PDB file of C-alpha atoms in Angstrom:
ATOM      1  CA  UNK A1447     103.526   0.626  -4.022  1.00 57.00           C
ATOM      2  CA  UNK A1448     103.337  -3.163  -3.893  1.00 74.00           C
ATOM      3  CA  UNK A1449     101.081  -5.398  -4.930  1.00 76.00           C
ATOM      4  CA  UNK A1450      98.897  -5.952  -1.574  1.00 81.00           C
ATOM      5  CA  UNK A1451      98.843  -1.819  -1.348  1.00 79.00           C
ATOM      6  CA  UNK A1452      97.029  -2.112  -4.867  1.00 78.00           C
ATOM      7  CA  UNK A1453      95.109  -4.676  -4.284  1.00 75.00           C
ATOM      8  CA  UNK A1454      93.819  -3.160  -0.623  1.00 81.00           C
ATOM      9  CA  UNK A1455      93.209  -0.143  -2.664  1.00 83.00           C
ATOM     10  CA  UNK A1456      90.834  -1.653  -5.445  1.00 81.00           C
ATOM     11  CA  UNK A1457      89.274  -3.384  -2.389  1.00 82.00           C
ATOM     12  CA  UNK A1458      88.662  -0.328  -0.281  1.00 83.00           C
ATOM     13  CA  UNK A1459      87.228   1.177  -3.730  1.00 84.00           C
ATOM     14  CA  UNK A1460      84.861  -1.762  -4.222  1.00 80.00           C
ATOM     15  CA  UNK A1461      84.118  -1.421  -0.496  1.00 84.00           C
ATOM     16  CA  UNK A1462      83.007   2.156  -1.553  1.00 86.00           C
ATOM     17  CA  UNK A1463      81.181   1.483  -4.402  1.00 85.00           C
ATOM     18  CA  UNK A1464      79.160  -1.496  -2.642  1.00 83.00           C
ATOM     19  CA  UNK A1465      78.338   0.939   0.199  1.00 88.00           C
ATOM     20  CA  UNK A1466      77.211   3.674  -2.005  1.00 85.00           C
ATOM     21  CA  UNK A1467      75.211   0.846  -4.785  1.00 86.00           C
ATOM     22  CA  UNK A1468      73.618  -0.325  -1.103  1.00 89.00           C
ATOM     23  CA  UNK A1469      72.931   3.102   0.051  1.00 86.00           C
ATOM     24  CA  UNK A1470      70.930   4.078  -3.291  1.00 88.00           C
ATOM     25  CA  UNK A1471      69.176   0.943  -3.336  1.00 88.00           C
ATOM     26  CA  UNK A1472      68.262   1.434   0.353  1.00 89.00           C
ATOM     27  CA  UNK A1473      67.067   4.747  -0.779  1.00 87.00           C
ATOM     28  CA  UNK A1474      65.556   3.167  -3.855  1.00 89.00           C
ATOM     29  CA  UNK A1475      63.769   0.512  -1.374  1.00 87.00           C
ATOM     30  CA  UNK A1476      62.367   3.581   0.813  1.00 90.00           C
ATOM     31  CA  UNK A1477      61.248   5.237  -2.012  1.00 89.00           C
ATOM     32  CA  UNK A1478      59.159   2.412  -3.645  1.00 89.00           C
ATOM     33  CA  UNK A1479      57.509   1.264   0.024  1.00 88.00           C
ATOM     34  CA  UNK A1480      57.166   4.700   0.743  1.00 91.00           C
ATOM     35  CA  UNK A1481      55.135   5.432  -2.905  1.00 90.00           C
ATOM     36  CA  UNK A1482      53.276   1.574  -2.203  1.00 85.00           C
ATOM     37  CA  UNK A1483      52.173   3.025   1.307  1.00 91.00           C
ATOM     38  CA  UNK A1484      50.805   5.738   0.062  1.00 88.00           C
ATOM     39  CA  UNK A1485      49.139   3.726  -2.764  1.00 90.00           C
ATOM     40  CA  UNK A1486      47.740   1.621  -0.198  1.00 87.00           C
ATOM     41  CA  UNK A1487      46.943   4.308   1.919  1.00 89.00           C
ATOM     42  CA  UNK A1488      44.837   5.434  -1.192  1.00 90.00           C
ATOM     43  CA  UNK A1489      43.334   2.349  -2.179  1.00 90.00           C
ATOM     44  CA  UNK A1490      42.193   1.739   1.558  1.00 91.00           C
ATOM     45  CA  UNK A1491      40.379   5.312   1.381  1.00 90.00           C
ATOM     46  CA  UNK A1492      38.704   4.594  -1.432  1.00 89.00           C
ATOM     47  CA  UNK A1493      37.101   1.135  -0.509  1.00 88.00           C
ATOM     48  CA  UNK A1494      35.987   2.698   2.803  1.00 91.00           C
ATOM     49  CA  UNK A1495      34.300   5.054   0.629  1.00 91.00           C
ATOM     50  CA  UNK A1496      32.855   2.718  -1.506  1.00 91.00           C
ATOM     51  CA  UNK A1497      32.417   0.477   1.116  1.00 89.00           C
ATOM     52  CA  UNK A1498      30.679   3.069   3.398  1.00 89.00           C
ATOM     53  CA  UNK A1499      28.275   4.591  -0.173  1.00 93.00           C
ATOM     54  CA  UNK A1500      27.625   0.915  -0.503  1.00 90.00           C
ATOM     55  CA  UNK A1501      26.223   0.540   2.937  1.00 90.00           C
ATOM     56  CA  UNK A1502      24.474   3.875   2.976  1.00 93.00           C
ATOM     57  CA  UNK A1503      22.843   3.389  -0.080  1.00 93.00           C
ATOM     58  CA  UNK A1504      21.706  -0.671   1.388  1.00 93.00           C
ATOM     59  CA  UNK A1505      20.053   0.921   4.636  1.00 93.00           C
ATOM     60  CA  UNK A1506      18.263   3.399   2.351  1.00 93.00           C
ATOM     61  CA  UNK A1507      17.017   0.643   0.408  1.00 94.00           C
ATOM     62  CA  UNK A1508      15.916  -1.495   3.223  1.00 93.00           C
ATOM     63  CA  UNK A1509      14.384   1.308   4.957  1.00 92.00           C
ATOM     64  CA  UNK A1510      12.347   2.014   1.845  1.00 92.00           C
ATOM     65  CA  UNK A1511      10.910  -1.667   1.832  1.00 91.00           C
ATOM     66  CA  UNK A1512      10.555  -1.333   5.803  1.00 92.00           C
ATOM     67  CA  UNK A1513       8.476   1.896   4.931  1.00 92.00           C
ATOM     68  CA  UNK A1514       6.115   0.185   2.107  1.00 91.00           C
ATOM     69  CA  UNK A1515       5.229  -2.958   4.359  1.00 92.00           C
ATOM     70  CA  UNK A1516       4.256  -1.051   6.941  1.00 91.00           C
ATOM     71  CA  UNK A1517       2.249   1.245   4.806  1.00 88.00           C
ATOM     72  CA  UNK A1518       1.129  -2.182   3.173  1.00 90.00           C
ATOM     73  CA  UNK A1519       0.515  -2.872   6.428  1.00 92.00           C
ATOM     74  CA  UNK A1520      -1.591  -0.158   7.561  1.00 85.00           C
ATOM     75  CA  UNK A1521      -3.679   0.211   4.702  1.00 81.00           C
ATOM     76  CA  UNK A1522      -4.598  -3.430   4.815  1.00 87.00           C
ATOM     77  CA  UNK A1523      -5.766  -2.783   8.562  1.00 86.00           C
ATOM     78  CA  UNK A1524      -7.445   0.667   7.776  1.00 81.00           C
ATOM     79  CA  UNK A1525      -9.236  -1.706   4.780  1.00 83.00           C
ATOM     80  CA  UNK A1526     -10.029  -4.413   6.677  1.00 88.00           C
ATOM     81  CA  UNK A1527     -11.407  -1.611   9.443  1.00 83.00           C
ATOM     82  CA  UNK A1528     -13.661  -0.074   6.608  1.00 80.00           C
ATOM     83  CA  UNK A1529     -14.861  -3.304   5.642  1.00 84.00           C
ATOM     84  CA  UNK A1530     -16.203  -3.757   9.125  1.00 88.00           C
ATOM     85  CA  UNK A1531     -17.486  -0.322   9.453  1.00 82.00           C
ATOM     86  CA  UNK A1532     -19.397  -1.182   6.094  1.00 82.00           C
ATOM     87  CA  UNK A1533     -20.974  -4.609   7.609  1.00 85.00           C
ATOM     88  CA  UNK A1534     -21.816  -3.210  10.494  1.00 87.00           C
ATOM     89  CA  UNK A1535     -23.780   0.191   8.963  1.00 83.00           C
ATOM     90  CA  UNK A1536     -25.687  -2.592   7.050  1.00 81.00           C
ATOM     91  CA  UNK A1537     -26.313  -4.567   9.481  1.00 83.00           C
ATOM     92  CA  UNK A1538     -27.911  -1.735  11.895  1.00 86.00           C
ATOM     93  CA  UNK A1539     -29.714  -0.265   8.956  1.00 82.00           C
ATOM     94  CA  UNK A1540     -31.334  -3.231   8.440  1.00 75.00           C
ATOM     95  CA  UNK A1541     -32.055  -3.620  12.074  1.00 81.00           C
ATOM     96  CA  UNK A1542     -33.657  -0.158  12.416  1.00 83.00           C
ATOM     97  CA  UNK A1543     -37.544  -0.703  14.215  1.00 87.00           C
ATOM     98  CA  UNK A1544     -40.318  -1.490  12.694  1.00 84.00           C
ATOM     99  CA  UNK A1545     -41.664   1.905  12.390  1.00 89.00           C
ATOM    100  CA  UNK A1546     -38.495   3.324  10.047  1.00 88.00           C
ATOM    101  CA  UNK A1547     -38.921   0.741   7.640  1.00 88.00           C
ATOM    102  CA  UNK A1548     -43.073   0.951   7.575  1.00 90.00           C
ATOM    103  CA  UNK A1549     -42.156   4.511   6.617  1.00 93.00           C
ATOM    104  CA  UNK A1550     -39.017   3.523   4.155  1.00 91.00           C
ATOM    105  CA  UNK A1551     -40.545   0.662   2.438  1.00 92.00           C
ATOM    106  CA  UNK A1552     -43.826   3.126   1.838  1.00 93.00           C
ATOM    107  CA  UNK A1553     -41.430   6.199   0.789  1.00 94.00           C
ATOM    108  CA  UNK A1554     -39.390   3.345  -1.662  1.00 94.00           C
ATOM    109  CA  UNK A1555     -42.609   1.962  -3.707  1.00 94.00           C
ATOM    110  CA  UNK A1556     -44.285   5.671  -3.959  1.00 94.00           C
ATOM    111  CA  UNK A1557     -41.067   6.961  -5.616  1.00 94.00           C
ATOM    112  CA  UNK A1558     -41.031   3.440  -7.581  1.00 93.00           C
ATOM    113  CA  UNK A1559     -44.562   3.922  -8.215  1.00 93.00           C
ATOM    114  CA  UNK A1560     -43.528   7.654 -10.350  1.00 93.00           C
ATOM    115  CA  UNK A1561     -40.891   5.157 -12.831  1.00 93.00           C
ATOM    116  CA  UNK A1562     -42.658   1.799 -12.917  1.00 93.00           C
ATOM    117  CA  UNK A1563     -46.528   1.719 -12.873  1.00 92.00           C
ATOM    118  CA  UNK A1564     -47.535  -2.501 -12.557  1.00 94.00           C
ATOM    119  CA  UNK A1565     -44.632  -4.668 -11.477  1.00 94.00           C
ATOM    120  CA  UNK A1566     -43.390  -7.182  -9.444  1.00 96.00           C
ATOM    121  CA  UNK A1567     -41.944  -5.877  -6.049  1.00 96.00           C
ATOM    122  CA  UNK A1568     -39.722  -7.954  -4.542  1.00 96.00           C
ATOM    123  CA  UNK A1569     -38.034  -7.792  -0.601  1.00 94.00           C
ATOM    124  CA  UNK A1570     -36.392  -9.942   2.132  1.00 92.00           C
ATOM    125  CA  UNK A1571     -38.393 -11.736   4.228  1.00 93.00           C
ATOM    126  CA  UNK A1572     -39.110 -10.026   6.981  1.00 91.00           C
ATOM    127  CA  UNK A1573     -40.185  -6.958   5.147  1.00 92.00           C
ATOM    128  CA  UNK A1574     -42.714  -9.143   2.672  1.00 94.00           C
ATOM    129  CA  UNK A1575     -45.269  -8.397   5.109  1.00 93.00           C
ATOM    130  CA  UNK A1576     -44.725  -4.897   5.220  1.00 92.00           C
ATOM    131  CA  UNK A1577     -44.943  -4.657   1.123  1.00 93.00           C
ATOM    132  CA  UNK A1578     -48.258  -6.476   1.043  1.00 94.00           C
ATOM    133  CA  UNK A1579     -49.753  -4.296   3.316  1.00 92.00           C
ATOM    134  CA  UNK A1580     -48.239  -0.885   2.245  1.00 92.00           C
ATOM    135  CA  UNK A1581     -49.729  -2.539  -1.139  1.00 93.00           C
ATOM    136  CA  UNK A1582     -53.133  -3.271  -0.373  1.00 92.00           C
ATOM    137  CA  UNK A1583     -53.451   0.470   1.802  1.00 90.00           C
ATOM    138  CA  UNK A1584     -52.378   2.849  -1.032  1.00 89.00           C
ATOM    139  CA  UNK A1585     -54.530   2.649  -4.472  1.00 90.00           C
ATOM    140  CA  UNK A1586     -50.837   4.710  -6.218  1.00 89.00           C
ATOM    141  CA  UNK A1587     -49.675   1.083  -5.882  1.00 89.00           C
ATOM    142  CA  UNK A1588     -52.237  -0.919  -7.115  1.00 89.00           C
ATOM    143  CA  UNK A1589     -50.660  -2.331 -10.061  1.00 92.00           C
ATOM    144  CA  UNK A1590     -47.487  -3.958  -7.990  1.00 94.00           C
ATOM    145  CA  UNK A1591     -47.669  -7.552  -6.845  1.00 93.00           C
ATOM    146  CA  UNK A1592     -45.513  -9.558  -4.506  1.00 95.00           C
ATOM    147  CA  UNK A1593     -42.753 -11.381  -5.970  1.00 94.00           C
ATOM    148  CA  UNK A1594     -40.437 -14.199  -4.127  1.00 94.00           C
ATOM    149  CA  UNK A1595     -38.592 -12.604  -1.351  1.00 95.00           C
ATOM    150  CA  UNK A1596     -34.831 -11.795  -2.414  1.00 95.00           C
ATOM    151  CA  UNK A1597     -31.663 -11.524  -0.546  1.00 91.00           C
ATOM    152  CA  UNK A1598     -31.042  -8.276   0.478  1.00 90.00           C
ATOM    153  CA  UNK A1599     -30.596  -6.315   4.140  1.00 87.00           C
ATOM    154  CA  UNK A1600     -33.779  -4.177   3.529  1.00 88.00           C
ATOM    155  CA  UNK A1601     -35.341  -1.822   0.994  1.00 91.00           C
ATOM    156  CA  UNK A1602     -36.948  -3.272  -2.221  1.00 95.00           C
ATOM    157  CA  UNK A1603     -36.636  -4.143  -5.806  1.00 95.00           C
ATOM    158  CA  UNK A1604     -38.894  -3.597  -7.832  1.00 96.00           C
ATOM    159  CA  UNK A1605     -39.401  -5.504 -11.841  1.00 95.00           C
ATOM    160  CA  UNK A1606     -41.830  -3.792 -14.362  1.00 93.00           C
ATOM    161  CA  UNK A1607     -44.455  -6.285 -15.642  1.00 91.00           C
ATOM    162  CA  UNK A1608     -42.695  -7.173 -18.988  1.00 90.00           C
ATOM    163  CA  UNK A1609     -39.508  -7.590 -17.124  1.00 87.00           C
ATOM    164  CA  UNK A1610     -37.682  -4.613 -19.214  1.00 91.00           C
ATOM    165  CA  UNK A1611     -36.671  -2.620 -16.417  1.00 93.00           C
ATOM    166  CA  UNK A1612     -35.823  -3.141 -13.011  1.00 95.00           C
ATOM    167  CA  UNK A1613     -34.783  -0.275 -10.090  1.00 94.00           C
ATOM    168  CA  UNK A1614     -32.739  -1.455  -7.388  1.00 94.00           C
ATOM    169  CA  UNK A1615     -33.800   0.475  -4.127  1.00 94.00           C
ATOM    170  CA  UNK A1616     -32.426  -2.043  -1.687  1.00 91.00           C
ATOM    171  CA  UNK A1617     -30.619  -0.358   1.517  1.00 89.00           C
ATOM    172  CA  UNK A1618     -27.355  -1.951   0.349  1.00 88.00           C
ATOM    173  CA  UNK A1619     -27.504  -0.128  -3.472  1.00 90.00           C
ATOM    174  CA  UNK A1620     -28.447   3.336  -1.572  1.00 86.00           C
ATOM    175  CA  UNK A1621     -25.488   2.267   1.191  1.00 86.00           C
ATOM    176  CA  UNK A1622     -22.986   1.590  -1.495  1.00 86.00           C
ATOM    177  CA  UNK A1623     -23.509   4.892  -3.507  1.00 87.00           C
ATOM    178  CA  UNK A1624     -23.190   6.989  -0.057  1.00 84.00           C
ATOM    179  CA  UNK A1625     -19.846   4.451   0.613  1.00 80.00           C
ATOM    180  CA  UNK A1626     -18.273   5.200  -2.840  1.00 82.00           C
ATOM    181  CA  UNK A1627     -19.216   8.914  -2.522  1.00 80.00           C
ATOM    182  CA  UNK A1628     -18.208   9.289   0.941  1.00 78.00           C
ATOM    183  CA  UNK A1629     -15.437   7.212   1.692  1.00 74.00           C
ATOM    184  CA  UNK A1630     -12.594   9.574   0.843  1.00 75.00           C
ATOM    185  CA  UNK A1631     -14.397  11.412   4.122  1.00 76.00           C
ATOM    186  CA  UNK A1632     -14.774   8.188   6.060  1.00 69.00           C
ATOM    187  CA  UNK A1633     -10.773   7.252   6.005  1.00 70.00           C
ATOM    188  CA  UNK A1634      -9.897  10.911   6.418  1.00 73.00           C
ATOM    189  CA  UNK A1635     -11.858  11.049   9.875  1.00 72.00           C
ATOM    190  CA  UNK A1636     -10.866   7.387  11.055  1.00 68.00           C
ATOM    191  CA  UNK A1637      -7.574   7.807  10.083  1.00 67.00           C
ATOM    192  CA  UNK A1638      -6.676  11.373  10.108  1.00 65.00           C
TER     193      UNK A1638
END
């Protein structure tokens, strides 16, 4: 065997070895992209997950606040609703007729008359009249005197002489009590 029959041999042989060193490293290649795919694979799973909990958990969060401004919302309305009913039930009582508050304003003092027995009785303006007379007719009331008329949508108040006690029968006292009493009711039938 010669020299070029040796050296064709270790070629061929190196040939080999190369082919089989870049056949295992191909295989070595597939394997690692292979495993990184499937890492990647992985890895893109889980930040949809996460990305999708993420969202999920935002909309809840926004529809939460969406949900308390509108209840903000509504309660401020249904509020600003009561308020008006409020004005407007003290505005008609105090535009009832004459007649009602002859027979209020004489009902008021008598039951004032049974705590207080001389005072100062005090009411708006357009009922002053009504006091004096209602006054001067029943003798139960003749210790009470007229005092400056005060601000109030009807009713009276009425001072004891030495100023120690005063009773608050004005139609907006009697209205608040009934409001604060009754206004659990109230919202339940408006707003039911």
């Amino acid at each position: 065997m010669g020299l070029e029959a040796v050296v064709n041999e270790i070629r061929e042989k190196g040939r080999k070895e190369v082919e089989a060193i870049r056949a295992e490293t191909r295989a070595e290649v597939e394997e690692i992209l292979k495993e990184a795919q499937a890492r990647a694979a992985e890895i893109k799973l889980s930040a949809k997950e996460e990305a999708d909990r993420a969202a999920t958990h935002i909309i809840n969060q926004e529809v939460s606040a969406a949900n308390l401004v509108v209840k903000r919302q509504v309660l401020n309305a249904q509020k600003t609703l009561l308020d008006q009913v409020y004005s407007a039930s003290l505005a008609a009582i105090g535009d009832l007729p004459a007649e009602f508050q002859e027979k209020a304003l004489t009902d008021l003092l008598k039951r004032a008359a049974k705590v207080i027995k001389k005072g100062v009785v005090h009411a708006n303006e357009r009922d002053i009249p009504l006091v004096e007379d209602t006054i001067s007719r029943l003798k139960t009331l003749s210790g009470y005197t007229v005092g400056d008329p005060v601000d109030i949508p009807g009713g009276i108040i009425v001072e004891s002489s030495d100023g120690e006690l005063q009773l608050d029968y004005s139609y907006g006292t009697f209205l608040d009590e009934i409001w604060e009493s009754s206004l659990k009711d109230a919202s339940d039938i408006l707003f039911a």
